[in-house]
């Protein structure tokens, strides 16, 4: 094969996976090897040797061992690019090899009994002397005869001074680069290990590039109104000193626009390609707001739009579509204090891309009660093997977003969420009411599955909420449901950016993680 990475590239969509596409010039020095602990559909270890500018690779289900009495099955897989030596991160669910990866061991190696390791692999027997942090000594890979066409090999360690009886890879679970476990990498999917720099510097953010400070300085320098150059767009911004959120100190429109611009690169992936319902409060959060769905005639030409072919007389005909960061700044300047994206995309408006769980507290529902309900959903979804993430609403509730593959209808997702939530509700019937009218719920919480319908929306990730202090709807990791300091309005437009800088975006793992909904029995 002229391109040894052709199979590797064909199996991957590099717009979705953070894996390297290949292209690095190999070093001319000593050959390197890596072993990655990879939790995909099943846990396995990927053993890779640098040969002729690529990584010749085997998947080892039980992991390498220093025990010479043990034999390990090793499946020969496609060659990987040299950059994979330092790949540590999360491959999105639904992509090839989806799961979390750590660099379990790495170092150098040299072939034994041959000067042509590629030919040795082709012949079916490779002897390797490895010099890693965990693995040392002589390993041998031997191809097994197979009737099913699989490329199965056997991996063993020779009797030498580095051999250790009973040695098990699972007793040594941490990355030799970052010191992280797979669980810690999975909980932090916005970061990737891509450098030989010291551990304190080598973790690279996968979040979009932030807005340059110069743009914020330019906004501060404007008077009560003016033209702001942001994300390559010219926006006429007005009433910049108007108070939009009461508080001590209050939040002005200028500060809201700065927040929208800073958070837009992170928030837009959850909005792009979707009709956007805007909840406008042009006179501020302490006044009465209203829903605005129709794209206004005065909107700039570059602002995304979607014509709804199913609109009846009197209904919204053209929606705003926030396909770029400047669109969120425009929305904030338009007085939209909340951003509500549709669950479906404009190319298939009747096919949801998320199933939504809305934990709606009643008057008698305490925060601890709501956490009980959220944790029960966490347990159930984990048992079902479903990828999902919760977020606080910025008001009182908690919502859970579940990415789904194309082809589901809103009836499908609504029925599935109803079945799940009613099953959970049976565990704590004293906390839940299934009555539609608020006054009939007697102050109990509602597990609202009815939001799974066309043009019914939940507030978008990182959207502000119209309340004093400008609270924000913030995605969480599942573990944060156990944080004693967690509150639904814990973060505001003034504090959530610091959280993004240190904790990243827990919802990022949902992008590209579309999945089938399992049957609930």
XYZ file of C-alpha atoms in Angstrom:
521
model
C 0.000 0.000 0.000
C 1.519 3.353 -1.038
C 0.010 5.188 1.934
C 0.345 3.122 5.123
C -2.170 5.434 6.879
C -4.901 5.096 4.235
C -6.925 2.630 6.339
C -6.431 4.718 9.485
C -7.711 7.884 7.767
C -10.608 6.130 6.060
C -11.974 4.938 9.399
C -12.045 8.406 11.002
C -13.866 11.700 10.642
C -11.285 14.276 11.687
C -13.921 16.986 12.010
C -15.274 15.032 14.975
C -12.373 13.176 16.579
C -9.376 14.909 18.229
C -7.040 12.173 16.955
C -4.130 13.274 14.739
C -4.583 12.891 10.990
C -0.874 12.212 10.357
C 1.785 14.229 8.625
C 4.547 14.625 11.180
C 8.075 14.010 9.909
C 9.489 11.075 11.873
C 12.581 11.563 13.984
C 15.810 10.126 12.610
C 16.885 8.909 16.065
C 15.996 5.834 18.104
C 12.619 4.268 17.339
C 9.871 4.821 19.880
C 6.949 2.792 21.159
C 3.775 3.550 23.063
C 1.109 1.568 24.900
C -2.255 3.273 25.335
C -4.942 2.119 27.726
C -8.091 2.524 25.660
C -11.635 2.168 26.990
C -13.785 1.829 23.883
C -16.592 -0.739 23.548
C -14.226 -2.909 25.608
C -11.111 -2.095 27.587
C -7.890 -2.970 25.771
C -4.294 -1.827 25.438
C -2.905 -0.560 22.122
C 0.741 -1.558 21.609
C 2.461 0.505 18.895
C 6.028 0.334 17.529
C 7.564 3.043 15.347
C 8.493 1.459 12.018
C 9.235 3.334 8.782
C 7.586 6.558 9.894
C 4.335 5.100 11.258
C 3.214 3.166 14.330
C 2.665 -0.528 13.627
C -0.097 -1.466 16.046
C -1.703 -4.321 17.950
C -4.740 -4.289 20.265
C -4.020 -6.364 23.382
C -7.255 -7.066 25.323
C -5.601 -8.011 28.632
C -2.611 -5.721 28.259
C 1.105 -6.483 28.034
C 2.759 -8.254 30.947
C 6.248 -8.813 32.310
C 5.222 -12.330 33.375
C 7.003 -14.789 31.040
C 4.487 -17.534 31.811
C 1.591 -15.485 30.448
C 0.518 -15.382 26.811
C -1.510 -12.412 25.585
C -3.752 -12.292 22.523
C -2.792 -9.339 20.291
C -4.868 -8.343 17.262
C -2.871 -6.663 14.483
C -4.695 -3.442 13.470
C -4.067 -0.598 11.015
C -0.921 1.507 11.226
C -1.254 4.795 13.132
C 0.536 8.144 12.611
C 3.624 9.027 14.631
C 1.700 11.831 16.398
C -0.342 9.117 18.118
C 2.633 8.536 20.440
C 1.360 11.352 22.658
C -2.381 11.133 22.028
C -4.294 11.235 25.292
C -7.918 12.313 25.304
C -11.498 11.340 24.473
C -12.656 9.990 21.106
C -16.371 10.894 20.806
C -18.918 8.132 21.224
C -20.185 6.952 17.852
C -16.811 7.501 16.198
C -14.443 4.628 15.402
C -12.761 3.602 18.670
C -14.961 5.957 20.698
C -13.785 6.127 24.311
C -11.063 7.530 26.546
C -7.347 7.004 25.957
C -4.276 7.475 28.167
C -0.587 7.018 27.390
C -0.067 4.063 29.703
C 3.616 3.611 28.796
C 6.109 4.948 26.276
C 9.822 4.851 25.548
C 12.200 3.521 22.919
C 12.693 0.112 21.353
C 14.924 -1.731 18.942
C 14.229 -4.768 16.799
C 16.101 -7.982 17.593
C 17.132 -10.655 15.097
C 16.339 -8.372 12.154
C 17.352 -5.083 10.562
C 13.994 -4.845 8.793
C 11.139 -4.854 11.333
C 8.516 -4.231 8.630
C 9.608 -7.422 6.877
C 9.579 -9.239 10.231
C 5.988 -8.173 10.807
C 5.060 -9.325 7.323
C 6.742 -12.673 8.015
C 4.737 -13.053 11.238
C 7.348 -12.792 14.015
C 8.769 -9.657 15.663
C 11.296 -9.613 18.532
C 11.536 -6.268 20.349
C 13.730 -4.957 23.160
C 11.731 -2.194 24.869
C 12.881 0.552 27.222
C 9.768 2.064 28.761
C 8.809 3.330 32.186
C 6.684 0.270 32.935
C 7.679 -2.232 30.246
C 11.285 -3.350 29.887
C 13.060 -6.281 28.361
C 12.440 -8.644 25.461
C 8.968 -9.051 23.960
C 7.987 -11.360 21.133
C 4.972 -11.082 18.825
C 4.072 -14.184 16.798
C 1.231 -14.478 14.293
C -1.241 -17.290 14.994
C -2.906 -19.391 12.367
C -6.512 -18.371 11.867
C -9.398 -19.820 9.895
C -11.606 -16.722 10.182
C -9.321 -14.282 8.389
C -8.479 -12.276 11.519
C -4.898 -11.140 12.047
C -4.413 -12.612 15.514
C -0.988 -12.701 17.176
C 0.415 -13.870 20.505
C 2.440 -11.493 22.726
C 4.853 -12.785 25.358
C 7.768 -11.594 27.494
C 10.988 -13.587 27.517
C 12.719 -14.938 30.627
C 15.215 -12.127 31.222
C 16.295 -9.860 34.112
C 13.179 -7.669 33.609
C 10.665 -10.529 33.882
C 8.265 -10.397 36.870
C 6.002 -13.320 37.739
C 2.342 -12.388 38.127
C 2.812 -8.856 36.767
C -0.556 -7.362 35.670
C -1.037 -4.143 33.669
C -4.228 -3.343 35.593
C -2.179 -2.863 38.760
C -0.529 0.165 37.108
C -3.445 2.256 35.754
C -1.993 5.786 35.437
C -0.642 7.642 32.424
C 3.133 8.014 32.338
C 2.696 11.466 30.782
C -0.009 13.215 32.774
C -0.414 10.907 35.770
C -4.149 10.720 34.971
C -6.359 7.658 34.984
C -8.864 6.887 32.243
C -11.637 8.062 34.557
C -9.911 11.421 35.016
C -9.422 11.834 31.257
C -13.078 10.915 30.596
C -14.204 13.532 33.123
C -12.095 16.188 31.366
C -12.760 15.677 27.631
C -11.868 19.239 26.647
C -8.146 18.646 27.170
C -5.647 16.665 25.137
C -2.052 15.626 25.703
C -0.112 16.644 22.614
C 3.367 17.708 23.721
C 6.598 16.514 25.278
C 6.523 19.563 27.543
C 6.454 19.149 31.344
C 3.162 17.885 32.735
C 2.161 21.343 33.978
C 2.343 22.697 30.422
C 1.577 19.769 28.144
C -2.205 19.545 28.468
C -3.673 21.385 25.491
C -7.188 22.830 25.512
C -9.581 21.606 22.826
C -11.914 24.535 23.446
C -12.222 27.101 20.642
C -9.839 30.047 20.699
C -11.151 32.813 22.964
C -11.915 36.335 21.856
C -8.776 38.502 21.886
C -8.546 40.950 24.795
C -8.196 43.781 22.277
C -11.820 43.311 21.192
C -13.059 43.625 24.776
C -10.869 46.702 25.264
C -12.487 48.223 22.171
C -15.959 47.604 23.626
C -14.945 49.248 26.895
C -13.715 52.244 24.935
C -17.049 52.918 23.241
C -19.453 55.533 24.583
C -23.123 54.737 25.146
C -23.239 53.352 21.631
C -21.038 52.797 18.606
C -19.771 50.271 16.096
C -17.952 47.251 17.521
C -15.678 45.125 15.354
C -15.988 41.580 16.717
C -15.296 38.199 15.098
C -14.775 39.968 11.778
C -18.227 41.594 11.857
C -19.232 45.216 12.346
C -22.030 45.495 14.891
C -23.858 48.678 15.814
C -24.286 48.370 19.591
C -26.559 50.642 21.602
C -27.536 51.591 25.168
C -24.309 50.091 26.479
C -24.685 51.515 29.987
C -28.287 50.321 30.459
C -28.704 48.035 33.488
C -30.039 44.664 32.299
C -29.596 42.605 35.473
C -30.109 44.091 38.941
C -27.461 43.266 41.513
C -24.610 44.668 43.546
C -23.097 45.816 41.290
C -25.677 45.537 38.496
C -24.822 44.032 35.105
C -25.010 46.442 32.194
C -25.611 45.726 28.538
C -21.918 46.390 27.860
C -20.979 43.588 30.263
C -23.563 41.231 28.730
C -22.133 41.860 25.259
C -18.609 41.167 26.552
C -19.828 37.907 28.112
C -21.684 36.857 24.944
C -18.560 37.470 22.865
C -16.289 35.566 25.221
C -18.554 32.561 25.617
C -19.780 32.422 22.009
C -16.972 30.177 20.653
C -17.915 27.559 23.273
C -21.701 28.007 23.052
C -22.159 28.171 19.263
C -21.584 24.415 18.634
C -24.841 23.798 20.559
C -26.716 26.426 18.523
C -25.379 26.249 14.963
C -27.637 24.733 12.349
C -30.697 25.188 14.580
C -33.593 27.602 14.695
C -33.142 29.921 17.666
C -35.928 31.147 19.923
C -34.948 34.376 21.673
C -36.330 35.427 25.059
C -36.016 39.200 24.960
C -35.895 41.636 27.867
C -34.969 44.929 26.210
C -35.789 46.848 29.420
C -33.889 44.449 31.675
C -34.456 41.272 33.658
C -36.670 42.971 36.247
C -39.218 43.901 33.557
C -41.584 41.655 31.638
C -39.924 39.745 28.815
C -41.376 38.208 25.672
C -40.520 35.525 23.117
C -39.170 36.673 19.776
C -38.816 34.051 17.051
C -39.146 35.954 13.762
C -35.842 37.110 12.280
C -36.230 40.914 12.144
C -36.060 42.696 8.819
C -33.259 44.938 10.121
C -30.981 41.971 10.909
C -27.603 42.136 9.138
C -27.247 40.181 5.906
C -24.600 37.871 7.397
C -26.859 36.667 10.215
C -27.948 33.072 9.594
C -31.583 32.336 8.827
C -33.977 29.471 8.160
C -37.320 29.661 6.368
C -39.769 27.276 8.004
C -41.619 25.516 5.154
C -44.351 24.324 7.543
C -45.264 27.736 8.948
C -48.994 28.434 8.990
C -50.539 31.896 8.772
C -49.508 33.950 11.788
C -46.618 31.652 12.692
C -42.914 32.373 12.498
C -41.743 32.143 8.906
C -38.012 32.878 9.266
C -35.858 32.064 12.277
C -32.421 33.290 13.285
C -29.701 30.624 13.042
C -26.579 31.336 15.127
C -23.951 29.765 12.879
C -21.096 31.999 14.030
C -19.998 33.647 17.296
C -20.951 37.160 16.194
C -24.587 35.988 15.985
C -24.731 35.602 19.777
C -23.345 39.100 20.239
C -26.051 40.360 17.875
C -28.705 38.500 19.916
C -27.460 40.021 23.175
C -27.504 43.503 21.646
C -31.072 42.755 20.492
C -32.047 42.345 24.147
C -32.135 38.537 24.163
C -31.182 37.490 27.693
C -31.916 33.826 26.957
C -30.979 31.642 23.972
C -33.157 28.598 23.240
C -32.014 26.394 20.327
C -34.353 23.871 18.760
C -33.665 20.228 19.565
C -33.641 19.424 15.848
C -31.503 20.823 13.055
C -32.900 22.895 10.203
C -32.192 20.206 7.590
C -34.464 17.750 9.465
C -36.738 19.789 11.747
C -38.853 16.785 12.735
C -35.874 14.661 13.814
C -34.471 15.575 17.253
C -30.749 15.289 17.820
C -31.161 15.273 21.610
C -33.559 13.581 23.978
C -34.228 15.999 26.842
C -34.958 15.356 30.510
C -36.254 18.364 32.438
C -36.275 18.036 36.236
C -38.763 20.751 37.109
C -38.965 21.427 40.871
C -42.230 22.235 42.618
C -42.778 24.680 45.450
C -42.049 21.976 48.051
C -39.071 20.509 46.168
C -35.823 21.189 47.979
C -32.468 21.351 46.251
C -31.527 18.071 47.945
C -34.711 16.488 46.556
C -33.792 17.613 43.063
C -30.284 16.188 43.435
C -31.785 12.837 44.444
C -33.793 12.802 41.213
C -30.765 13.824 39.136
C -28.569 11.143 40.712
C -31.207 8.489 40.075
C -31.193 9.478 36.412
C -27.391 9.308 36.471
C -27.519 5.749 37.801
C -30.169 4.679 35.306
C -28.372 6.162 32.299
C -25.078 4.614 33.388
C -26.801 1.236 33.723
C -28.208 1.635 30.207
C -24.803 2.632 28.814
C -26.155 5.982 27.581
C -23.908 9.032 27.108
C -25.567 12.085 28.657
C -24.687 15.135 30.735
C -26.623 17.295 33.196
C -26.674 21.055 33.491
C -28.018 23.462 36.051
C -30.549 25.858 34.611
C -29.413 29.008 36.365
C -32.797 29.185 38.086
C -34.009 26.177 40.151
C -33.914 23.130 37.914
C -31.588 20.558 36.373
C -31.757 19.342 32.780
C -30.144 16.315 31.130
C -29.221 16.226 27.431
C -28.857 12.907 25.572
C -27.484 12.981 21.984
C -29.270 10.605 19.589
C -28.621 9.341 16.071
C -30.673 10.649 13.125
C -33.976 8.955 12.400
C -35.829 9.336 15.685
C -39.079 11.289 15.770
C -40.131 13.523 18.653
C -42.714 10.891 19.549
C -39.853 8.382 19.870
C -37.743 10.526 22.183
C -40.749 11.651 24.236
C -41.903 8.074 24.842
C -38.372 6.939 25.731
C -37.826 9.770 28.220
C -41.304 9.224 29.678
C -40.576 5.530 30.209
C -37.229 6.292 31.838
C -38.523 9.044 34.094
C -41.646 7.148 35.199
C -39.467 4.166 36.072
C -37.304 6.446 38.206
C -40.337 8.201 39.652
C -41.569 4.890 41.050
C -38.475 4.777 43.265
C -39.297 8.092 44.971
C -43.056 8.644 44.475
C -43.101 11.058 47.417
C -41.034 13.528 45.367
C -42.796 13.384 41.992
C -46.153 14.359 40.519
C -47.315 13.535 37.004
C -50.093 16.143 36.996
C -49.917 18.677 34.185
C -51.305 21.711 36.052
C -48.891 23.248 38.541
C -51.584 23.729 41.194
C -52.493 20.037 40.992
C -48.927 18.879 41.711
C -49.179 19.930 45.375
C -45.697 21.372 45.289
C -43.990 18.218 43.985
C -41.444 17.999 41.187
C -42.358 17.091 37.626
C -40.106 14.961 35.422
C -41.102 16.760 32.249
C -40.787 14.600 29.140
C -43.127 16.831 27.105
C -40.275 19.134 26.076
C -39.441 16.478 23.477
C -41.561 18.086 20.774
C -40.929 20.214 17.702
C -40.249 23.882 18.549
C -40.235 23.139 22.292
C -36.916 24.172 23.695
C -34.790 24.219 26.827
C -32.402 27.040 27.576
C -29.093 26.592 25.756
C -25.761 25.825 27.435
C -24.082 28.980 28.767
C -27.149 31.138 28.190
C -27.804 33.819 30.818
C -31.084 33.782 32.715
C -33.227 36.876 33.467
C -32.587 37.147 37.206
C -30.549 39.357 39.553
C -26.825 38.880 39.151
C -27.138 37.373 35.651
C -26.980 33.641 36.486
C -26.023 31.221 33.695
C -27.197 27.750 32.673
C -24.029 25.694 33.090
C -23.156 22.135 31.963
C -21.832 19.760 34.627
C -19.961 16.517 34.901
C -21.928 13.756 36.578
C -19.562 13.828 39.569
C -20.482 17.445 40.263
C -23.930 16.306 41.368
C -22.104 15.212 44.555
C -20.456 18.602 45.132
C -21.838 20.072 48.389
C -21.338 23.593 47.004
C -23.406 22.991 43.870
C -26.393 25.287 43.396
C -28.563 25.816 40.296
C -27.608 29.508 40.115
C -24.029 29.111 41.325
C -22.419 30.681 38.233
C -23.029 34.061 36.642
C -21.766 35.911 33.584
C -18.956 37.133 35.868
C -17.786 33.731 37.125
C -18.548 31.083 34.493
C -15.662 32.078 32.225
C -13.187 31.258 34.998
C -14.872 27.884 35.348
C -14.503 27.255 31.611
C -10.828 28.115 31.820
C -10.155 25.675 34.672
C -12.801 22.949 34.200
C -13.522 23.113 30.482
C -16.872 22.337 28.863
C -18.464 19.115 30.187
C -20.988 19.132 27.306
C -18.230 18.842 24.713
C -18.333 15.070 25.063
C -21.906 15.177 23.674
C -20.773 16.645 20.350
C -20.425 13.772 17.910
C -21.730 11.297 20.508
C -25.025 10.488 18.762
C -26.313 7.091 19.900
C -29.263 4.758 19.648
C -31.577 4.744 22.637
C -31.552 1.302 24.285
C -34.729 -0.513 25.153
C -35.851 0.050 28.744
C -37.161 -3.099 30.368
